[in-house]
């Protein structure tokens, strides 16, 4: 269909809904943070209400069109990428923060509210929204729910799922569902709200959510530690968990440090280089906490696991120390990283990383790999960087060859091929490494129940039938 035909079709059938068929808009809204697909949507639509989303979904069903629900497009699995003439439905004009009830400690938000906006709203109420990560300034609550986003404080506060008290959803069939309505207890059959969390836009479009806010934590301090080995990382984790009240325990390799320092022009934190670094955040409400933290540090030094460390002395210094971890993703973005967002049980992390390093060094010595991750949750980000002389297509092919080995190893350890970024287009061939045939068959049936004509995010998350 030509852009002019699409234009008149949308104008005629969706009066009041903003849209564009302009090439620049199509390119911009047709992609997320991944760079492995060429965006080719037919139109971009900006609904302003749940009712308008319903109109769009009903029209798509009537005309056999496909829709891509779109949030802040910070996703790393190509879930919001539109490559086959879809209509991108962006929630970015649904950004209202609605009713807040201090007794329920819940706030109603439209799906397009930016994660940071909700964090700031919680602060203004004297409360806390703990889900946080480096893209919080761009990602949307709807996208966070659709990916069950995690981040840097999962260790203590859990994933986005923990904070979803209610949802309004337009299903792929065009029905509006109000799920759970903020109830704390609700034992009335299957909890469809939780089915929507992490559903990556294949079942319905989330238009509104009731989000739970919690008590703010006591004052926090941050340590940046240089560690002698991977085994030392796990020992220091165990020691820290026993001695201080941890909110975060984040790992990164020396290569990761090199990239973030060069992109953000940060000084070397320590005189000597170490193979691994961790950023810890923990409660520091007074002298007892401070003493416990120092005792932990000394014990780690005595054991030879901690080589050096910095203990933040102010909120500003804590923010600076976080930059060494939080800036990593951005610092390697220009190198077209192929991201593996993998998880194993925390106790299996050292074995997993050692075996993986062996695979990478034996088979792909020419690839630069950058490790970082939420080690306290068993979630590692293995980033393979594109060599300058390789085309994106060739690089992707080589990485997919790496993936087969990486995911085989994960399967043998009963781990996950996607801990928090979702499956989308990039990871769907590998889903059988983490989910059984029976589970995938059930997922297909659930998809068909919510979206009988397959209008929502077709071709995403569920492997092509030939792959299963
Ligand atoms: C620098 C950087 C750091 C990151 N760090 C983390 C991290 O620590 N932890 C983490 O979990 N993620 C992280 N991410 C990934 C990403 O930010 C999260 O996955 C985030 O939740 C995506 O939200 P979004 O609004 O950008 O969604 P999008 O990328 O727009 O979409 C993601 C998926 O959700 C679907 N979707 C979007 N909105 C809706 C809706 N309203 N209804 C139904 N489906 C919808 C899309 O179709 C797509 O499948 C990071 C990304 C970047 C760029």
Coordinates of C-alpha atoms and ligand atoms in Angstrom, one line a residue:
X1 CA 0.0 0.0 0.0
X2 CA 1.4 3.4 -0.9
X3 CA 2.0 6.0 1.9
X4 CA -0.8 8.1 0.4
X5 CA -3.3 5.2 0.5
X6 CA -2.3 4.4 4.1
X7 CA -2.7 8.0 5.0
X8 CA -6.3 8.2 3.6
X9 CA -7.2 4.9 5.1
X10 CA -6.1 6.0 8.6
X11 CA -7.7 9.4 8.3
X12 CA -11.0 7.8 7.3
X13 CA -11.1 5.0 9.8
X14 CA -9.4 6.5 12.8
X15 CA -10.6 10.1 13.1
X16 CA -9.0 11.8 16.1
X17 CA -6.0 9.4 16.2
X18 CA -2.6 11.1 15.4
X19 CA -0.5 9.2 12.9
X20 CA 2.3 9.6 10.5
X21 CA 3.5 7.9 7.3
X22 CA 6.5 10.2 7.0
X23 CA 9.8 8.2 6.3
X24 CA 11.7 9.9 9.1
X25 CA 9.0 8.9 11.6
X26 CA 8.9 5.3 10.2
X27 CA 12.7 4.9 10.6
X28 CA 12.7 6.5 14.1
X29 CA 9.8 4.6 15.6
X30 CA 10.5 1.3 13.7
X31 CA 13.5 0.5 15.8
X32 CA 14.7 0.0 19.4
X33 CA 18.3 0.0 20.8
X34 CA 19.2 -3.1 18.7
X35 CA 20.7 -2.5 15.3
X36 CA 20.3 -5.8 13.5
X37 CA 17.1 -5.2 11.5
X38 CA 16.0 -2.7 8.9
X39 CA 12.9 -0.8 10.1
X40 CA 9.9 -1.0 7.7
X41 CA 6.7 0.0 9.4
X42 CA 3.8 1.3 7.3
X43 CA 2.6 3.9 9.8
X44 CA 3.1 5.3 13.3
X45 CA 0.0 5.9 15.4
X46 CA -0.2 8.0 18.6
X47 CA -3.4 7.1 20.5
X48 CA -4.4 9.3 23.5
X49 CA -6.7 7.0 25.3
X50 CA -7.6 3.3 26.0
X51 CA -10.6 3.8 23.7
X52 CA -8.4 5.0 20.8
X53 CA -6.1 1.9 21.3
X54 CA -9.2 -0.3 21.1
X55 CA -10.3 1.4 17.9
X56 CA -6.8 0.8 16.4
X57 CA -6.8 -2.9 17.4
X58 CA -10.3 -3.4 16.1
X59 CA -9.4 -1.8 12.8
X60 CA -6.2 -4.0 12.5
X61 CA -8.3 -7.1 13.1
X62 CA -10.8 -6.0 10.4
X63 CA -8.2 -5.2 7.8
X64 CA -5.7 -7.9 8.7
X65 CA -3.0 -5.4 9.7
X66 CA -0.2 -6.1 12.2
X67 CA 0.5 -3.8 15.2
X68 CA 3.8 -3.2 17.1
X69 CA 3.2 -1.9 20.7
X70 CA 5.9 0.6 21.3
X71 CA 7.2 2.2 24.5
X72 CA 10.5 4.1 24.9
X73 CA 12.2 1.7 22.4
X74 CA 15.1 1.1 24.8
X75 CA 14.6 -2.7 24.4
X76 CA 17.5 -5.0 23.7
X77 CA 15.7 -7.8 22.0
X78 CA 14.1 -6.1 19.0
X79 CA 10.6 -6.6 20.6
X80 CA 9.5 -3.1 19.5
X81 CA 11.1 -3.3 16.0
X82 CA 8.8 -3.1 13.0
X83 CA 10.2 -4.9 10.0
X84 CA 7.2 -6.0 8.0
X85 CA 4.9 -3.1 7.2
X86 CA 3.3 -3.0 10.7
X87 CA 1.6 -0.1 12.3
X88 CA 3.6 1.1 15.3
X89 CA 1.4 2.0 18.2
X90 CA 3.4 4.3 20.4
X91 CA 2.1 5.1 23.9
X92 CA 4.1 8.3 24.2
X93 CA 1.1 10.6 24.1
X94 CA -0.4 8.6 27.1
X95 CA 1.8 10.1 29.8
X96 CA -0.6 11.2 32.5
X97 CA -0.1 10.4 36.1
X98 CA -3.6 10.0 37.6
X99 CA -5.0 9.3 41.1
X100 CA -2.6 8.6 44.0
X101 CA -4.0 7.1 47.1
X102 CA -1.8 7.4 50.1
X103 CA -3.7 4.7 52.0
X104 CA -3.3 2.2 49.1
X105 CA 0.1 3.6 48.3
X106 CA -0.8 3.1 44.6
X107 CA -0.8 5.5 41.7
X108 CA -2.6 5.2 38.4
X109 CA -0.4 5.9 35.4
X110 CA -0.9 5.8 31.7
X111 CA 1.4 3.3 30.0
X112 CA 3.6 6.0 28.3
X113 CA 4.8 7.4 31.7
X114 CA 8.6 7.4 31.7
X115 CA 10.1 5.2 34.4
X116 CA 12.0 8.2 35.9
X117 CA 8.8 10.2 36.0
X118 CA 7.3 7.6 38.3
X119 CA 10.4 7.4 40.4
X120 CA 10.2 11.2 40.8
X121 CA 6.5 11.1 41.6
X122 CA 7.1 8.6 44.3
X123 CA 9.8 10.8 45.8
X124 CA 7.4 13.7 45.9
X125 CA 5.0 11.6 48.0
X126 CA 7.8 10.6 50.4
X127 CA 7.8 7.1 48.9
X128 CA 9.9 5.0 46.6
X129 CA 9.6 3.3 43.3
X130 CA 12.7 1.0 43.3
X131 CA 12.9 -0.3 39.8
X132 CA 15.9 1.4 38.2
X133 CA 18.4 1.1 35.4
X134 CA 20.4 3.2 33.0
X135 CA 17.6 3.7 30.5
X136 CA 15.0 4.8 33.1
X137 CA 15.1 8.3 31.6
X138 CA 13.6 7.0 28.3
X139 CA 11.8 3.7 29.0
X140 CA 8.1 3.7 29.7
X141 CA 6.1 1.9 32.4
X142 CA 4.2 0.0 29.8
X143 CA 7.4 -1.2 28.2
X144 CA 8.8 -2.1 31.7
X145 CA 5.7 -4.1 32.5
X146 CA 5.8 -5.8 29.0
X147 CA 9.4 -6.9 29.6
X148 CA 9.1 -7.3 33.4
X149 CA 12.2 -5.1 33.6
X150 CA 14.7 -5.7 36.3
X151 CA 17.8 -3.5 36.8
X152 CA 20.2 -2.7 39.6
X153 CA 18.1 -3.2 42.7
X154 CA 16.4 -6.6 42.0
X155 CA 18.5 -8.2 44.6
X156 CA 16.5 -6.3 47.3
X157 CA 13.3 -5.2 45.6
X158 CA 12.5 -7.7 42.9
X159 CA 11.4 -7.0 39.3
X160 CA 8.7 -4.7 37.9
X161 CA 6.1 -7.5 38.4
X162 CA 6.2 -6.8 42.2
X163 CA 4.9 -3.3 41.7
X164 CA 2.0 -4.0 39.3
X165 CA -1.2 -3.8 41.4
X166 CA -3.6 -3.4 38.4
X167 CA -3.6 -3.1 34.6
X168 CA -5.8 -2.0 31.8
X169 CA -5.2 -3.9 28.7
X170 CA -6.6 -4.0 25.2
X171 CA -6.3 -7.6 24.0
X172 CA -5.4 -8.6 20.5
X173 CA -9.1 -9.3 20.0
X174 CA -9.9 -5.7 20.9
X175 CA -11.4 -6.3 24.3
X176 CA -10.6 -4.0 27.2
X177 CA -9.7 -5.8 30.4
X178 CA -9.3 -4.3 33.8
X179 CA -7.1 -6.6 35.7
X180 CA -6.9 -6.9 39.6
X181 CA -7.9 -3.3 40.2
X182 CA -5.2 -2.6 42.9
X183 CA -6.3 -5.5 45.2
X184 CA -3.7 -6.9 47.6
X185 CA -5.6 -10.2 47.9
X186 CA -7.6 -11.6 45.0
X187 CA -8.0 -15.4 44.8
X188 CA -10.5 -15.4 42.0
X189 CA -8.9 -17.8 39.5
X190 CA -6.0 -17.2 37.1
X191 CA -4.3 -13.9 37.6
X192 CA -4.2 -12.5 34.1
X193 CA -2.4 -9.4 35.3
X194 CA 0.7 -11.5 35.9
X195 CA 0.3 -13.2 32.5
X196 CA 0.5 -9.7 30.9
X197 CA 3.8 -8.9 32.8
X198 CA 6.6 -9.9 30.5
X199 CA 4.3 -10.6 27.6
X200 CA 6.2 -8.4 25.3
X201 CA 3.2 -7.0 23.5
X202 CA 2.1 -10.3 22.0
X203 CA -1.1 -10.7 24.0
X204 CA -2.4 -7.1 24.5
X205 CA -1.5 -3.5 24.6
X206 CA -1.1 -2.2 28.2
X207 CA -2.7 1.3 28.4
X208 CA -2.9 2.0 32.1
X209 CA -1.4 0.6 35.3
X210 CA -1.8 0.9 39.0
X211 CA 1.7 0.9 40.4
X212 CA 2.6 0.1 44.0
X213 CA 5.0 2.5 45.8
X214 CA 6.9 1.6 49.0
X215 CA 8.7 3.1 51.9
X216 CA 12.0 4.9 50.9
X217 CA 15.1 3.0 52.0
X218 CA 17.4 4.4 54.7
X219 CA 20.3 6.5 53.5
X220 CA 22.4 4.5 51.1
X221 CA 26.2 4.4 50.6
X222 CA 28.1 3.0 47.7
X223 CA 31.4 1.1 47.5
X224 CA 33.4 0.5 44.3
X225 CA 35.7 -2.5 44.9
X226 CA 38.5 -3.9 42.8
X227 CA 38.5 -7.7 43.1
X228 CA 41.3 -10.3 42.4
X229 CA 39.4 -13.1 40.6
X230 CA 35.9 -14.4 39.7
X231 CA 36.0 -16.7 42.7
X232 CA 36.8 -13.7 44.8
X233 CA 33.7 -11.9 43.4
X234 CA 31.4 -14.7 44.7
X235 CA 33.2 -14.8 48.1
X236 CA 32.9 -11.1 48.4
X237 CA 29.2 -11.3 47.5
X238 CA 28.6 -13.9 50.2
X239 CA 30.6 -11.8 52.7
X240 CA 28.7 -8.6 51.8
X241 CA 25.3 -10.3 52.1
X242 CA 26.2 -11.5 55.6
X243 CA 27.6 -8.2 56.9
X244 CA 25.7 -5.3 55.3
X245 CA 22.1 -4.7 54.1
X246 CA 22.7 -4.8 50.3
X247 CA 20.5 -3.1 47.8
X248 CA 22.8 -3.7 44.8
X249 CA 25.8 -5.9 43.9
X250 CA 26.8 -5.1 40.3
X251 CA 29.8 -6.6 38.5
X252 CA 31.9 -5.4 35.6
X253 CA 35.1 -6.5 33.9
X254 CA 38.3 -4.4 33.3
X255 CA 37.4 -4.1 29.6
X256 CA 34.0 -2.6 30.6
X257 CA 35.8 -0.1 32.8
X258 CA 38.1 0.9 29.9
X259 CA 35.1 1.6 27.6
X260 CA 33.1 3.6 30.2
X261 CA 36.1 5.6 31.2
X262 CA 37.0 6.6 27.7
X263 CA 33.4 7.5 26.7
X264 CA 32.6 9.4 29.9
X265 CA 36.1 10.7 30.4
X266 CA 36.2 9.3 33.9
X267 CA 39.5 9.1 35.9
X268 CA 41.0 5.7 36.7
X269 CA 39.3 4.8 40.1
X270 CA 42.4 2.8 41.3
X271 CA 46.1 3.0 40.8
X272 CA 46.4 -0.6 39.6
X273 CA 44.2 -2.6 37.3
X274 CA 42.1 -5.5 38.6
X275 CA 40.3 -8.1 36.5
X276 CA 36.9 -7.4 38.1
X277 CA 35.1 -4.6 39.8
X278 CA 31.8 -4.5 41.8
X279 CA 29.6 -1.6 42.8
X280 CA 27.7 -2.3 46.1
X281 CA 24.9 -0.1 47.4
X282 CA 23.8 -0.7 51.0
X283 CA 22.0 0.9 54.0
X284 CA 24.0 3.4 55.9
X285 CA 21.7 4.8 58.5
X286 CA 24.3 5.5 61.1
X287 CA 27.6 4.5 62.9
X288 CA 26.5 0.8 63.3
X289 CA 26.0 0.4 59.5
X290 CA 29.2 2.3 58.8
X291 CA 31.2 0.0 61.1
X292 CA 29.7 -3.1 59.6
X293 CA 30.6 -1.9 56.1
X294 CA 34.2 -1.2 57.1
X295 CA 34.5 -4.5 58.9
X296 CA 33.2 -6.2 55.7
X297 CA 35.8 -4.3 53.6
X298 CA 38.7 -5.2 56.0
X299 CA 37.7 -8.9 56.0
X300 CA 37.6 -8.9 52.2
X301 CA 41.1 -7.3 52.1
X302 CA 42.5 -9.7 54.6
X303 CA 41.2 -12.6 52.6
X304 CA 43.0 -11.2 49.5
X305 CA 39.8 -11.0 47.6
X306 CA 39.4 -7.2 47.7
X307 CA 42.4 -5.5 46.1
X308 CA 41.3 -1.9 46.6
X309 CA 38.1 0.1 47.3
X310 CA 36.4 3.4 47.5
X311 CA 33.7 4.1 50.1
X312 CA 31.4 7.0 49.1
X313 CA 31.4 9.9 51.5
X314 CA 28.5 11.9 50.0
X315 CA 25.5 11.4 47.8
X316 CA 27.4 13.1 45.0
X317 CA 30.3 10.7 45.3
X318 CA 27.9 7.8 45.4
X319 CA 26.5 9.1 42.1
X320 CA 29.9 9.4 40.6
X321 CA 30.8 5.8 41.6
X322 CA 27.6 4.5 40.0
X323 CA 28.7 6.0 36.7
X324 CA 31.4 3.4 36.3
X325 CA 28.7 0.7 36.2
X326 CA 25.7 2.6 34.8
X327 CA 27.5 4.1 31.8
X328 CA 28.8 0.8 30.4
X329 CA 25.8 0.0 28.0
X330 CA 25.9 3.5 26.5
X331 CA 29.7 3.4 26.2
X332 CA 29.7 0.4 23.9
X333 CA 26.5 1.2 22.0
X334 CA 28.4 2.6 19.0
X335 CA 30.2 -0.8 18.7
X336 CA 27.0 -2.6 17.7
X337 CA 27.1 -5.0 20.7
X338 CA 25.5 -8.4 20.4
X339 CA 24.0 -8.7 23.8
X340 CA 23.5 -11.9 25.7
X341 CA 21.3 -11.3 28.7
X342 CA 21.7 -14.6 30.5
X343 CA 21.0 -16.0 33.9
X344 CA 22.0 -19.0 35.9
X345 CA 21.5 -19.7 39.6
X346 CA 23.8 -17.4 41.5
X347 CA 25.8 -20.4 42.9
X348 CA 26.5 -21.5 39.3
X349 CA 27.9 -18.2 38.1
X350 CA 31.6 -18.9 38.4
X351 CA 31.4 -22.3 36.7
X352 CA 29.2 -20.8 34.0
X353 CA 31.6 -17.9 33.3
X354 CA 34.7 -20.1 33.3
X355 CA 33.2 -22.5 30.8
X356 CA 31.9 -19.7 28.7
X357 CA 35.3 -18.0 28.6
X358 CA 36.7 -21.2 27.3
X359 CA 34.2 -21.4 24.5
X360 CA 34.7 -17.8 23.5
X361 CA 38.5 -18.0 23.6
X362 CA 38.7 -21.3 21.7
X363 CA 36.2 -20.5 19.0
X364 CA 36.1 -16.8 18.6
X365 CA 39.5 -15.3 19.7
X366 CA 39.0 -12.3 17.3
X367 CA 35.9 -11.0 19.2
X368 CA 36.1 -8.5 22.0
X369 CA 33.8 -9.5 24.8
X370 CA 32.7 -7.2 27.6
X371 CA 31.1 -8.6 30.7
X372 CA 29.0 -6.8 33.2
X373 CA 25.8 -7.6 35.1
X374 CA 23.6 -8.0 38.0
X375 CA 25.7 -10.7 39.6
X376 CA 23.7 -10.7 42.8
X377 CA 20.7 -12.1 40.7
X378 CA 22.8 -14.5 38.6
X379 CA 22.2 -12.2 35.6
X380 CA 25.1 -11.5 33.3
X381 CA 25.3 -9.3 30.3
X382 CA 27.9 -10.8 27.8
X383 CA 28.4 -8.2 25.1
X384 CA 30.2 -9.2 21.9
X385 CA 31.5 -6.2 20.1
X386 CA 31.6 -5.9 16.3
X387 CA 35.1 -5.9 14.9
X388 CA 35.4 -2.8 12.7
X389 CA 36.1 -4.7 9.5
X390 CA 33.0 -7.0 9.7
X391 CA 29.7 -6.0 8.2
X392 CA 26.7 -6.0 10.6
X393 CA 25.1 -8.9 8.7
X394 CA 28.3 -11.0 8.9
X395 CA 28.8 -10.1 12.5
X396 CA 25.3 -11.2 13.4
X397 CA 25.9 -14.5 11.6
X398 CA 29.1 -15.1 13.6
X399 CA 27.4 -14.1 16.8
X400 CA 24.5 -16.5 16.1
X401 CA 27.1 -19.3 15.8
X402 CA 28.4 -18.2 19.2
X403 CA 24.9 -18.2 20.6
X404 CA 24.3 -21.8 19.8
X405 CA 27.3 -22.8 22.1
X406 CA 26.5 -20.2 24.7
X407 CA 22.8 -21.2 24.9
X408 CA 23.7 -24.9 24.9
X409 CA 25.8 -24.3 28.0
X410 CA 23.0 -22.3 29.6
X411 CA 20.6 -25.2 28.9
X412 CA 23.0 -27.7 30.5
X413 CA 23.0 -25.5 33.7
X414 CA 19.2 -25.0 33.5
X415 CA 19.6 -21.2 33.1
X416 CA 17.8 -18.6 31.1
X417 CA 18.6 -17.2 27.6
X418 CA 17.0 -13.9 28.6
X419 CA 17.0 -12.8 32.2
X420 CA 15.4 -9.3 31.8
X421 CA 15.5 -8.0 28.2
X422 CA 12.9 -10.3 26.7
X423 CA 12.9 -12.6 23.7
X424 CA 11.6 -10.3 20.8
X425 CA 13.0 -11.1 17.4
X426 CA 16.6 -11.6 18.5
X427 CA 16.2 -14.4 21.0
X428 CA 13.2 -16.3 19.7
X429 CA 15.1 -19.1 17.8
X430 CA 16.8 -19.9 21.1
X431 CA 13.7 -20.1 23.3
X432 CA 13.7 -23.9 23.3
X433 CA 17.0 -23.8 25.3
X434 CA 15.1 -22.4 28.2
X435 CA 11.5 -23.5 27.8
X436 CA 10.1 -26.9 27.0
X437 CA 8.1 -27.9 23.9
X438 CA 5.1 -28.3 26.2
X439 CA 5.5 -24.8 27.6
X440 CA 6.0 -23.3 24.1
X441 CA 2.8 -25.1 22.9
X442 CA 0.8 -23.6 25.8
X443 CA 2.2 -20.2 25.1
X444 CA 1.0 -20.5 21.5
X445 CA -2.5 -21.4 22.7
X446 CA -2.5 -18.5 25.1
X447 CA -1.4 -16.2 22.3
X448 CA -4.3 -17.5 20.2
X449 CA -6.8 -16.9 23.0
X450 CA -5.8 -13.3 23.5
X451 CA -5.0 -12.5 19.9
X452 CA -6.9 -14.9 17.6
X453 CA -6.0 -13.1 14.4
X454 CA -2.3 -12.6 15.4
X455 CA -2.4 -8.8 15.0
X456 CA 0.0 -8.1 17.9
X457 CA 3.7 -8.3 17.4
X458 CA 3.5 -11.2 14.9
X459 CA 6.7 -13.1 14.5
X460 CA 8.0 -12.1 17.9
X461 CA 8.8 -14.2 21.0
X462 CA 7.5 -17.5 19.9
X463 CA 9.9 -19.4 17.7
X464 CA 8.9 -20.2 14.1
X465 CA 7.2 -23.6 14.0
X466 CA 10.2 -25.1 12.1
X467 CA 12.5 -24.1 15.0
X468 CA 10.6 -26.0 17.7
Ligands
LIG1 C1 21.3 1.7 28.5 C2 20.3 0.7 28.8 C3 20.3 0.0 30.0 C4 19.4 -1.0 30.2 N1 19.4 -1.6 31.4 C5 18.4 -2.5 31.7 C6 18.4 -3.2 33.0 O1 19.3 -3.0 33.8 N2 17.4 -4.0 33.2 C7 16.4 -4.3 32.3 O2 15.4 -5.0 32.6 N3 16.4 -3.7 31.1 C8 17.4 -2.8 30.8 N4 17.4 -2.3 29.5 C9 16.4 -2.7 28.5 C10 15.1 -1.8 28.4 O3 15.3 -0.5 28.9 C11 14.0 -2.5 29.2 O4 13.7 -3.7 28.6 C12 12.7 -1.6 29.2 O5 11.8 -2.2 30.1 C13 12.0 -1.4 27.9 O6 11.0 -0.4 28.0 P1 10.6 0.4 26.8 O7 9.5 1.3 27.2 O8 11.8 1.1 26.2 O9 10.0 -0.7 25.8 P2 10.2 -1.0 24.3 O10 11.7 -1.2 24.0 O11 9.5 0.1 23.5 O12 9.4 -2.3 24.1 C14 9.8 -3.5 24.7 C15 8.8 -4.6 24.5 O13 7.6 -4.3 25.2 C16 6.5 -4.1 24.2 N5 5.7 -3.0 24.7 C17 6.1 -1.7 24.9 N6 5.1 -0.9 25.4 C18 4.0 -1.8 25.5 C19 2.7 -1.6 26.0 N7 2.3 -0.4 26.4 N8 1.9 -2.7 26.0 C20 2.3 -3.9 25.5 N9 3.5 -4.1 25.1 C21 4.4 -3.0 25.1 C22 7.1 -3.9 22.9 O14 6.3 -4.4 21.8 C23 8.4 -4.7 23.0 O15 8.1 -6.1 22.8 C24 18.4 -1.3 29.2 C25 18.4 -0.6 28.0 C26 19.3 0.4 27.8 C27 19.3 1.1 26.5

